[in-house]
PDB file of C-alpha atoms and ligand atoms in Angstrom:
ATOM      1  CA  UNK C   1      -7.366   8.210   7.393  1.00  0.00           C
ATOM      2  CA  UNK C   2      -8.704   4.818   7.117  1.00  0.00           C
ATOM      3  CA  UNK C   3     -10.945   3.715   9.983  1.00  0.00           C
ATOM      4  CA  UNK C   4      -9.771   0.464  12.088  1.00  0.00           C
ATOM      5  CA  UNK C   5     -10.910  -2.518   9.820  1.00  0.00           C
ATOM      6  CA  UNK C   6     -14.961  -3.497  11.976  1.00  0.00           C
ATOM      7  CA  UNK C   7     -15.258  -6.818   9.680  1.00  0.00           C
ATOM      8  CA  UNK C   8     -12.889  -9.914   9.185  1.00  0.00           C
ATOM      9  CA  UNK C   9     -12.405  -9.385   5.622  1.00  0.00           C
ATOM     10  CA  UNK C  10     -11.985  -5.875   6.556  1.00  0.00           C
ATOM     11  CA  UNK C  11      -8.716  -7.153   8.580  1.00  0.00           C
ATOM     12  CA  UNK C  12      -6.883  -8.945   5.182  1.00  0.00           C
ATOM     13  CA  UNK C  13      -4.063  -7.004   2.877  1.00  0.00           C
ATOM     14  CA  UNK C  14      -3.548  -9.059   0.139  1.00  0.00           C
ATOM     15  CA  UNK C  15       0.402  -8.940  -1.056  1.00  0.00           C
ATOM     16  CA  UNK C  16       0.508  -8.149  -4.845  1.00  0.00           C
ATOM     17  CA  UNK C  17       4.012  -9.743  -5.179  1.00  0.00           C
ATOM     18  CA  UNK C  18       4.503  -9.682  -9.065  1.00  0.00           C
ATOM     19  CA  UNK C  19       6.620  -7.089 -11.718  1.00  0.00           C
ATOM     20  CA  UNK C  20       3.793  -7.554 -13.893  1.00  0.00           C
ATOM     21  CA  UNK C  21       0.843  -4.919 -13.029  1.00  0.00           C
ATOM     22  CA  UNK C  22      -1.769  -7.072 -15.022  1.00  0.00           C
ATOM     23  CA  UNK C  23      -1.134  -9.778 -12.996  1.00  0.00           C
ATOM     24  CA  UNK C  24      -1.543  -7.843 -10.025  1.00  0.00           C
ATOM     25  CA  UNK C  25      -4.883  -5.558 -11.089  1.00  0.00           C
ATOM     26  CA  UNK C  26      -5.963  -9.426 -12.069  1.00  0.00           C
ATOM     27  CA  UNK C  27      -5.298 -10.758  -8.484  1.00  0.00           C
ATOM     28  CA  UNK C  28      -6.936  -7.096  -7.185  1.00  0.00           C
ATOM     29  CA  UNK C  29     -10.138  -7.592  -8.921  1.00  0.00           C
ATOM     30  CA  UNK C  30     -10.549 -11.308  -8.486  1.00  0.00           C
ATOM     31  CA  UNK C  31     -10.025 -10.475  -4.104  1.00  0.00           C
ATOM     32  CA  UNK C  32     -12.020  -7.384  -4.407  1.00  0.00           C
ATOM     33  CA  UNK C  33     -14.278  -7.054  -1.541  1.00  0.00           C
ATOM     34  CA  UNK C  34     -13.232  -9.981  -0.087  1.00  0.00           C
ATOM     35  CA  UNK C  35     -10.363  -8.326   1.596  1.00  0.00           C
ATOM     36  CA  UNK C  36      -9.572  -4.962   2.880  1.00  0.00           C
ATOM     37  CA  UNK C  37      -6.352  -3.604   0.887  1.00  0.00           C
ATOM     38  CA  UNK C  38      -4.286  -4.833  -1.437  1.00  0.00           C
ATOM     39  CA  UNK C  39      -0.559  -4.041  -1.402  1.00  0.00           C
ATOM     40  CA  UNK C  40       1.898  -3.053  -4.081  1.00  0.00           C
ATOM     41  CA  UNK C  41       5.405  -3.752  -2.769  1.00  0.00           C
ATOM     42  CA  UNK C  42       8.965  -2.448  -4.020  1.00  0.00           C
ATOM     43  CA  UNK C  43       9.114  -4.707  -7.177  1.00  0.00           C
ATOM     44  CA  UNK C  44       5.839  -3.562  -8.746  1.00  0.00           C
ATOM     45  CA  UNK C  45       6.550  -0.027  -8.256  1.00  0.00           C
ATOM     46  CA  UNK C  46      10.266  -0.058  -8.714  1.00  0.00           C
ATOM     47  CA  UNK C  47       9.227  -1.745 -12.185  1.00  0.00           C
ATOM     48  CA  UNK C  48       6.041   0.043 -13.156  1.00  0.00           C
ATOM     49  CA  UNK C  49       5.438   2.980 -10.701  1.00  0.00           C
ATOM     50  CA  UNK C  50       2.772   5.107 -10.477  1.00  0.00           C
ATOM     51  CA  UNK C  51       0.272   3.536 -13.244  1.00  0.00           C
ATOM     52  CA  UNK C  52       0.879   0.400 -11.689  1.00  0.00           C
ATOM     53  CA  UNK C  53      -0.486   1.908  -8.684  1.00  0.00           C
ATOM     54  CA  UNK C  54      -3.598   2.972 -10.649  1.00  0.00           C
ATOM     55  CA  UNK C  55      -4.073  -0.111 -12.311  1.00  0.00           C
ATOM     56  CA  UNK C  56      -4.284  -1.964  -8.975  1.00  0.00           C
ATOM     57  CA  UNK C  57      -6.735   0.823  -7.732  1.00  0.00           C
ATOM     58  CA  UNK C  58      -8.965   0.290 -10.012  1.00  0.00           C
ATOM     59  CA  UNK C  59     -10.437  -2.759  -8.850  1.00  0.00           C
ATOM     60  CA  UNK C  60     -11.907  -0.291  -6.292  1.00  0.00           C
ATOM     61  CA  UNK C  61      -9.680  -1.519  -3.363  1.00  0.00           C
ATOM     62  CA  UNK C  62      -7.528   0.474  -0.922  1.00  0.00           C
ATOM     63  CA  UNK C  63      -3.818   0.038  -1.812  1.00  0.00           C
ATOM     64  CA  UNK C  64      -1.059   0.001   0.594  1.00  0.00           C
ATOM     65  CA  UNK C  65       2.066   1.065  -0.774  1.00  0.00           C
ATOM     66  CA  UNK C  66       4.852  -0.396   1.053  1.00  0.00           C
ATOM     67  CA  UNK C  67       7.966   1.275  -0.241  1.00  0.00           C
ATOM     68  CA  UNK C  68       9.719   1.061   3.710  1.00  0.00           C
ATOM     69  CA  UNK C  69      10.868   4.799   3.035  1.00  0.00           C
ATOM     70  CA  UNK C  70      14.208   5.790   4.363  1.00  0.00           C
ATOM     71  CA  UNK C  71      15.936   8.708   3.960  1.00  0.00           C
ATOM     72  CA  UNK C  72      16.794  12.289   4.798  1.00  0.00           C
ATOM     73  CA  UNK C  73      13.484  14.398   6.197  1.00  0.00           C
ATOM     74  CA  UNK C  74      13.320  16.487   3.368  1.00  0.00           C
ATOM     75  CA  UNK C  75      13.940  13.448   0.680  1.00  0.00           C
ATOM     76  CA  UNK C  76      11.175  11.386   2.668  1.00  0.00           C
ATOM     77  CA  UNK C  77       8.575  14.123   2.730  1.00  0.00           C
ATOM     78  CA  UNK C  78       8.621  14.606  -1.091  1.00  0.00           C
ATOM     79  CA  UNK C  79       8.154  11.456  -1.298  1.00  0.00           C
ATOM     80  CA  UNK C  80       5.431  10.955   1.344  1.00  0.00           C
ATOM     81  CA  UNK C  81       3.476  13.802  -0.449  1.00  0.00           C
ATOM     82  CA  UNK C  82       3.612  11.986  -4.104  1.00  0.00           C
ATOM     83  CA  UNK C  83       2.352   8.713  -2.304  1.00  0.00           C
ATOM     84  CA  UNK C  84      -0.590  10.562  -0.945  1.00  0.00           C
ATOM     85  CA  UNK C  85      -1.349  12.292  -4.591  1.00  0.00           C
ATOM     86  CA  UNK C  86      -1.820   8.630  -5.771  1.00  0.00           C
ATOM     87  CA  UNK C  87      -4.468   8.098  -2.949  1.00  0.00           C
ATOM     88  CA  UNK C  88      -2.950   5.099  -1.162  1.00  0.00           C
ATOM     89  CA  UNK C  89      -4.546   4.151   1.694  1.00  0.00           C
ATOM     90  CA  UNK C  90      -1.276   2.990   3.504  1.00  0.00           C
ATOM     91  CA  UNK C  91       2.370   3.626   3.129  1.00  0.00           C
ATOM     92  CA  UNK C  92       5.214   2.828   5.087  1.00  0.00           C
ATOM     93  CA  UNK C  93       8.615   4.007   5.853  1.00  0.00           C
ATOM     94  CA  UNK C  94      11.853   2.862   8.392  1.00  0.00           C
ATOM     95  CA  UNK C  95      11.656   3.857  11.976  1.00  0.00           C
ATOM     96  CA  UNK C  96      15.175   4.003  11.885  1.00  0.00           C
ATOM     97  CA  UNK C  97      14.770   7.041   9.898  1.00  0.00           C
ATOM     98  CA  UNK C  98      14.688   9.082  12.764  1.00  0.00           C
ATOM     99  CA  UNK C  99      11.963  11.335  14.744  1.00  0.00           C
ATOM    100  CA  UNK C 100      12.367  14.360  12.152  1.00  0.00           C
ATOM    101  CA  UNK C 101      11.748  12.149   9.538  1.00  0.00           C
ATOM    102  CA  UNK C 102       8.696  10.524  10.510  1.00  0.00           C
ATOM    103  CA  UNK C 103       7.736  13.684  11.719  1.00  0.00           C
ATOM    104  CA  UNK C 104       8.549  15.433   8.260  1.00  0.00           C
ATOM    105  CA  UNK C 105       6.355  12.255   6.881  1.00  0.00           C
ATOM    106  CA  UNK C 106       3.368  13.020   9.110  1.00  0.00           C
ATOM    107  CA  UNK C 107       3.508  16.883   8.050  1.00  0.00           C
ATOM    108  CA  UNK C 108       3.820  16.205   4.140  1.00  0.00           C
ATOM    109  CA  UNK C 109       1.009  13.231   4.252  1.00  0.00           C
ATOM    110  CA  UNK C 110      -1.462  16.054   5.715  1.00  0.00           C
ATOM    111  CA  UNK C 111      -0.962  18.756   3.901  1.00  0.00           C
ATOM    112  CA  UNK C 112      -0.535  16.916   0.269  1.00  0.00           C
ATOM    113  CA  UNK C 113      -4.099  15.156   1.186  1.00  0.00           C
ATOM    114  CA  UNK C 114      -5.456  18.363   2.882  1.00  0.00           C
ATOM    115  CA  UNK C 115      -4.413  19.852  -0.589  1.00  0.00           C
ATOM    116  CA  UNK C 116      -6.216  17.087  -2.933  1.00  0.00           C
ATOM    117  CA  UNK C 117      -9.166  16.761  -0.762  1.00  0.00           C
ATOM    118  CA  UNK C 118      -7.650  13.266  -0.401  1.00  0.00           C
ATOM    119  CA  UNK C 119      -7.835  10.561   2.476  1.00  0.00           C
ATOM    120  CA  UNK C 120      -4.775  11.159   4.496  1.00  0.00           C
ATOM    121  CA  UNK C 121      -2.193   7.674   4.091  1.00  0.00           C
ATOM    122  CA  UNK C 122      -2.234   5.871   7.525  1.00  0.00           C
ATOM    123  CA  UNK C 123       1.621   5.963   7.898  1.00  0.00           C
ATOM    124  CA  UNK C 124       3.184   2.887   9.196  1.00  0.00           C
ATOM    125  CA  UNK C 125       6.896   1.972  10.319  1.00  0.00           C
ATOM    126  CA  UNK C 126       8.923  -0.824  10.103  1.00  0.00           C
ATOM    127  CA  UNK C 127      11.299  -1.087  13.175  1.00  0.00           C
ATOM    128  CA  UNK C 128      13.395  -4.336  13.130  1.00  0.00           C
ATOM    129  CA  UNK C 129      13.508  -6.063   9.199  1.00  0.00           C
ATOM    130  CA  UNK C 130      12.536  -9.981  10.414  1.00  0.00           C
ATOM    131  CA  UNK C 131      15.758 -10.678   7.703  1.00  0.00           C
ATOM    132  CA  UNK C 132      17.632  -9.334  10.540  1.00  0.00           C
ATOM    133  CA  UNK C 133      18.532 -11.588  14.059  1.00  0.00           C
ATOM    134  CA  UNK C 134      20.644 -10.522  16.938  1.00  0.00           C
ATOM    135  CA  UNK C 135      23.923 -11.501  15.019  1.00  0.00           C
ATOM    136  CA  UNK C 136      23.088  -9.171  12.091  1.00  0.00           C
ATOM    137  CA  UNK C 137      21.918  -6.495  14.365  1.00  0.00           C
ATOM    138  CA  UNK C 138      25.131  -6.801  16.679  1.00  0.00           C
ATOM    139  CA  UNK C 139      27.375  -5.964  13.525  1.00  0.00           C
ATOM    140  CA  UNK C 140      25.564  -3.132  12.651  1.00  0.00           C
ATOM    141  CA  UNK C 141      26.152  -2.050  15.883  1.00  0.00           C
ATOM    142  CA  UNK C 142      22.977  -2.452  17.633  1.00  0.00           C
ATOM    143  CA  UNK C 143      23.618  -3.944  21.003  1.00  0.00           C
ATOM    144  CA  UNK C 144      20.250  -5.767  22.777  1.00  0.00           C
ATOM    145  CA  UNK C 145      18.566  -8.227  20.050  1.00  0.00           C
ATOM    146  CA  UNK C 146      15.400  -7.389  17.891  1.00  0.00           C
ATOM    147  CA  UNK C 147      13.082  -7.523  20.346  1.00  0.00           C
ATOM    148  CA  UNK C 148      14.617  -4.477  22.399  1.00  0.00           C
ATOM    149  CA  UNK C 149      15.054  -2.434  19.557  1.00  0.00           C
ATOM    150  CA  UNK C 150      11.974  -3.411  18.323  1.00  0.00           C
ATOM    151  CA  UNK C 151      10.383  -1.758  20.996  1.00  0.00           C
ATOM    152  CA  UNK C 152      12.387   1.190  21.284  1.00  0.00           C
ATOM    153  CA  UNK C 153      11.911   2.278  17.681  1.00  0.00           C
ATOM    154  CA  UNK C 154       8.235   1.058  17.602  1.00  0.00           C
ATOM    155  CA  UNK C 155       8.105   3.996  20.511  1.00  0.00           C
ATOM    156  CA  UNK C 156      10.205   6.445  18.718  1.00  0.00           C
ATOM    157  CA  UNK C 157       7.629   6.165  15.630  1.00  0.00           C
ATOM    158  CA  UNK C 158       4.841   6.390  16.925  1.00  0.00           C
ATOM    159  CA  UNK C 159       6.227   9.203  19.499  1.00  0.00           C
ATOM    160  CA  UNK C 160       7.290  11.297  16.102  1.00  0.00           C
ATOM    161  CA  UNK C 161       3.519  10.857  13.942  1.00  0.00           C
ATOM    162  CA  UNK C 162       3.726   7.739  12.586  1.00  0.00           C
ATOM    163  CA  UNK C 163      -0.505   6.050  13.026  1.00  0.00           C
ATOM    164  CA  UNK C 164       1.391   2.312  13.329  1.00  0.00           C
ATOM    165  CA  UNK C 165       3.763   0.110  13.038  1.00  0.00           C
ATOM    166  CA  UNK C 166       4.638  -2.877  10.518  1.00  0.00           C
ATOM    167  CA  UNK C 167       5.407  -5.873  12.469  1.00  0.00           C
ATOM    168  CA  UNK C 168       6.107 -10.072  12.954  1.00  0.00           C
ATOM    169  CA  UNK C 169       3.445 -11.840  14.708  1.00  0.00           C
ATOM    170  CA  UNK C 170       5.670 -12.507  17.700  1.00  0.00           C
ATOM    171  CA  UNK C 171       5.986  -8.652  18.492  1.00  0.00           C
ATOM    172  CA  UNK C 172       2.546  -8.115  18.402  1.00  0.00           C
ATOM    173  CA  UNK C 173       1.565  -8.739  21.848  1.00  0.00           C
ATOM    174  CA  UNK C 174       4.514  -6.458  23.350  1.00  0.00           C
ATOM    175  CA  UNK C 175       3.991  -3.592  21.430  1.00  0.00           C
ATOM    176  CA  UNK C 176       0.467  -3.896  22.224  1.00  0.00           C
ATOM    177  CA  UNK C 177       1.018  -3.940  25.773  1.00  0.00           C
ATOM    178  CA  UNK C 178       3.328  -1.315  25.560  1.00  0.00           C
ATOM    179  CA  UNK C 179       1.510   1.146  23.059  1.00  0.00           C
ATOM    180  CA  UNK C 180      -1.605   1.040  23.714  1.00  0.00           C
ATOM    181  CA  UNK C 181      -4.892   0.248  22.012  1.00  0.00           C
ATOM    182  CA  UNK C 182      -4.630   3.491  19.200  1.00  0.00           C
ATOM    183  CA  UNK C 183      -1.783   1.926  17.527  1.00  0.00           C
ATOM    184  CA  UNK C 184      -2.403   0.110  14.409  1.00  0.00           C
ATOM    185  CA  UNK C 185      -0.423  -3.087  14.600  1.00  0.00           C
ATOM    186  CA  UNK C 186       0.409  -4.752  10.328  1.00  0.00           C
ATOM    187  CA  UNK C 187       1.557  -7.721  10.729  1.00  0.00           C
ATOM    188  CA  UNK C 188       2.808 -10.190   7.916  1.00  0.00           C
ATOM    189  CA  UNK C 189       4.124 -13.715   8.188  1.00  0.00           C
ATOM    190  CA  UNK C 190       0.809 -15.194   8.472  1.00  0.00           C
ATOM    191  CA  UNK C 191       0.069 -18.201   7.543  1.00  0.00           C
ATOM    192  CA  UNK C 192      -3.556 -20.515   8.153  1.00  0.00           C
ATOM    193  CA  UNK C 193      -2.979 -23.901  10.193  1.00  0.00           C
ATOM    194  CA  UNK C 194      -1.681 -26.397   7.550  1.00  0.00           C
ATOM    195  CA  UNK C 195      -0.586 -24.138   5.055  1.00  0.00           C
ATOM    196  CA  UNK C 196       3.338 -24.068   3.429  1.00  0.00           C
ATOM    197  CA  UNK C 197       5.442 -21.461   5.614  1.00  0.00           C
ATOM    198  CA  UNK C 198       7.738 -20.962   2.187  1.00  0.00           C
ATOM    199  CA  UNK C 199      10.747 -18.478   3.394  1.00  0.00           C
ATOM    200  CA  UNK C 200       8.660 -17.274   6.285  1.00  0.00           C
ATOM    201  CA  UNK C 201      10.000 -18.819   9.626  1.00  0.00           C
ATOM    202  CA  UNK C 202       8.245 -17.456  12.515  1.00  0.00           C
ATOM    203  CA  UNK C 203       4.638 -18.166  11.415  1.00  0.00           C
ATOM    204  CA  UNK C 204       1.265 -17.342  13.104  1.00  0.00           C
ATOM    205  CA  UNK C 205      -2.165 -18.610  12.418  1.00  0.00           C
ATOM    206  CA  UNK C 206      -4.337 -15.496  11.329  1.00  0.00           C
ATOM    207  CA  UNK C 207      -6.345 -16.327  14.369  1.00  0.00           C
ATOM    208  CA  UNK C 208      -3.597 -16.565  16.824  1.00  0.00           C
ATOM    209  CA  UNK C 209      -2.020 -12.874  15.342  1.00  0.00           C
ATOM    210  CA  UNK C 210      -5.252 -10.959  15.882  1.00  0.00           C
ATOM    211  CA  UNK C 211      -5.547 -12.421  19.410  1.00  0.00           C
ATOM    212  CA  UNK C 212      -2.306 -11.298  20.091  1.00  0.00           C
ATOM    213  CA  UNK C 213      -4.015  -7.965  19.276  1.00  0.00           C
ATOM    214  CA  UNK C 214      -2.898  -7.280  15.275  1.00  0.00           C
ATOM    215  CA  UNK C 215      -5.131  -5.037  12.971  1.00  0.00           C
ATOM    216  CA  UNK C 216      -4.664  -5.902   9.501  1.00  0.00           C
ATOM    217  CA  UNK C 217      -2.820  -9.432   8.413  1.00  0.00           C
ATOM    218  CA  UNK C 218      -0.487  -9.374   5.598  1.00  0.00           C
ATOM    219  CA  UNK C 219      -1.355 -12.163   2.931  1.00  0.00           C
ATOM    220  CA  UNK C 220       0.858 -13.157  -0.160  1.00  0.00           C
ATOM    221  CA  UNK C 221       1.576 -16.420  -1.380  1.00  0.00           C
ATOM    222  CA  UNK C 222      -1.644 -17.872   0.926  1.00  0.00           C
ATOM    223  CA  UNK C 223      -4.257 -15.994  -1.716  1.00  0.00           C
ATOM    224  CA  UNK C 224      -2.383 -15.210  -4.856  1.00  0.00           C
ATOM    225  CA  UNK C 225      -1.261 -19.077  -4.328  1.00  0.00           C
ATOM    226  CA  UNK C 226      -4.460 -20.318  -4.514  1.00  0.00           C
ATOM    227  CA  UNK C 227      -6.596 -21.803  -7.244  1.00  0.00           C
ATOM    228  CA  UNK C 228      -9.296 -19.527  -6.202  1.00  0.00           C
ATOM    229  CA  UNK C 229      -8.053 -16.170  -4.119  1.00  0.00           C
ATOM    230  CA  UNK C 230     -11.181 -14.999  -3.583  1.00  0.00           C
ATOM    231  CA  UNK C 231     -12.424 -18.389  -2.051  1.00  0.00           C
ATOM    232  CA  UNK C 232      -9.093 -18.387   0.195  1.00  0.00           C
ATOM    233  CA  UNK C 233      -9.806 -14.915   1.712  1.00  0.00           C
ATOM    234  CA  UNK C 234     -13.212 -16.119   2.678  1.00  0.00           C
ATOM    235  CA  UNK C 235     -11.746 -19.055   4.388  1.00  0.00           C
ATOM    236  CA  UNK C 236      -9.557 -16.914   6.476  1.00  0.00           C
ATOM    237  CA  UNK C 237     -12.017 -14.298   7.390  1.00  0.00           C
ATOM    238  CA  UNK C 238     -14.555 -16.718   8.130  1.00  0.00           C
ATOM    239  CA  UNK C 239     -11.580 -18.500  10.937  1.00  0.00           C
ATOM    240  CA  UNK C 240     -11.774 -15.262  11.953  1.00  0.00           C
ATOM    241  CA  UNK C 241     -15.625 -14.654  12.463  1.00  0.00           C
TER     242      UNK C 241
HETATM  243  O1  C5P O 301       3.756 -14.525   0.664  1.00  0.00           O
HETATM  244  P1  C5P O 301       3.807 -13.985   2.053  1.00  0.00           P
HETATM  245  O2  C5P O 301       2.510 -14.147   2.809  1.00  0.00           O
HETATM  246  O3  C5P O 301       4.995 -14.497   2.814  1.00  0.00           O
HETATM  247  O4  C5P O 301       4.006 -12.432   1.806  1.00  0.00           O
HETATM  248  C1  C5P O 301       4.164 -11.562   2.868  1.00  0.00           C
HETATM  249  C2  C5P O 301       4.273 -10.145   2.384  1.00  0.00           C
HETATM  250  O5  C5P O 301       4.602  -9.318   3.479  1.00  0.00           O
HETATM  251  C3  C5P O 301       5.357  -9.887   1.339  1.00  0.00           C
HETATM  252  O6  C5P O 301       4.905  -8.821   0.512  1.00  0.00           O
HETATM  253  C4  C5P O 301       6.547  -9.471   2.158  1.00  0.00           C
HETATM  254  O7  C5P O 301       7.417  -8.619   1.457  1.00  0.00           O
HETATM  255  C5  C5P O 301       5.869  -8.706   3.294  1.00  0.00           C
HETATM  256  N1  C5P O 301       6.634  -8.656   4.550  1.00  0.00           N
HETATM  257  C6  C5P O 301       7.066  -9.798   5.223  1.00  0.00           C
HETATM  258  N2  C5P O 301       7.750  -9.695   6.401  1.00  0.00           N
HETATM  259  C7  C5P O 301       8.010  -8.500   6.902  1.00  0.00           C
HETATM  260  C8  C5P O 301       7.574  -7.344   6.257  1.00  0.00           C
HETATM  261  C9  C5P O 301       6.878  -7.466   5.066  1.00  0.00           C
HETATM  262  O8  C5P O 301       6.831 -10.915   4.781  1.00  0.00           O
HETATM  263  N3  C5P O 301       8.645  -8.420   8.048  1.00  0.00           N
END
């Protein structure tokens, strides 16, 4: 599995957000080694799949596929064990899924990367969607708010074999202090001290987010926004040093 990041650039995932995989092995060779992985999301793959996956790859980076998996155990695991054929470094599924299906993702993740002599995905759930406040978690029955339920499936994950947890910057510092130092803590919404929030509401600075004890910071718009990505990585990593 892939080691806790030991550099600043080690710490960035860049957000591929395009349908169009030359535009996103473009952005993954121009960030290269300037960040740690770079992450295809739902409307790459859903459009382009698997050899958009490879394209990205190529540039040599880790990918994180984040296709927030949710479904029965058995469904999940199939798909857990074709994610780890394509060598992804991360992958991430819903908490809400349930302990036997986190658990059935753990099992197929192993064996599928035991079997290809492969790097084991680090597998990483999301508890709480940040879409979602109390009012939209209240209809779908879920009495408490986000921040309870953030904790209690952040628990259940981890408690059933998931390595960490996708999360907003203002839920870092909890589920630190309740989970412990082990768990790795993915946390998007970032933005650096000046720059546009766009849609994202509850912002943090990619300094404040790692003091609240995150691992890896989710980038989109900030780099593939930029005249020069590359140049914008080094400018967060080095606010970082
Ligand atoms: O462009 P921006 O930095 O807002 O992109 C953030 C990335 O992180 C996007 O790929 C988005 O889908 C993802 N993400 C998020 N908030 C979450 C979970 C994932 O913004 N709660």
């Amino acid at each position: 599995m892939l080691a806790r990041p030991t550099t600043p650039a080690a710490r960035l995932i860049a957000a591929l957000d395009t349908p169009d995989p030359a535009r996103a092995a473009g952005w993954a060779r121009a960030l290269g080694r300037d960040v740690g992985l770079v992450k295809v999301g739902l409307e790459l793959f859903v459009a382009h799949g698997p050899s958009a996956v490879a394209a990205v790859a190529e540039a040599g980076t880790p990918v994180f596929l984040d296709l927030k998996l949710h479904d029965i155990p058995n469904t999940v695991a199939g798909a857990t064990r074709s994610a780890a054929t394509l060598g992804v470094a991360m992958l991430t599924l819903h908490a809400g899924g349930g302990e036997a299906m986190i658990a059935a993702a753990r099992e197929a993740a192993e064996k599928a990367a035991g079997t290809a002599g492969a790097m084991r995905p680090m597998l990483l759930a999301v508890t709480v969607l940040t879409s979602l406040g109390a009012a939209d978690l209240a209809a779908t029955g879920v009495a408490g708010g986000p921040a309870q339920q953030v904790l209690r499936l952040g628990q259940l994950a981890i408690a059933a074999g998931a390595d960490g947890l996708v999360c907003s910057a203002h839920e870092v510092a909890p589920l630190r202090a309740t989970l412990g130092p082990d768990v790795a803590l993915v946390v998007p919404g970032i933005r650096p001290a000046g720059a546009d929030a766009g849609d994202q509401k509850r912002v943090m600075t990619p300094e404040q987010a790692v003091a609240a004890g995150a691992d890896w910071l989710v980038l989109g718009r900030p780099l593939t926004g930029a005249p020069d990505p590359a140049e914008a990585a080094r400018a967060i990593a080095a606010s970082l040093a």
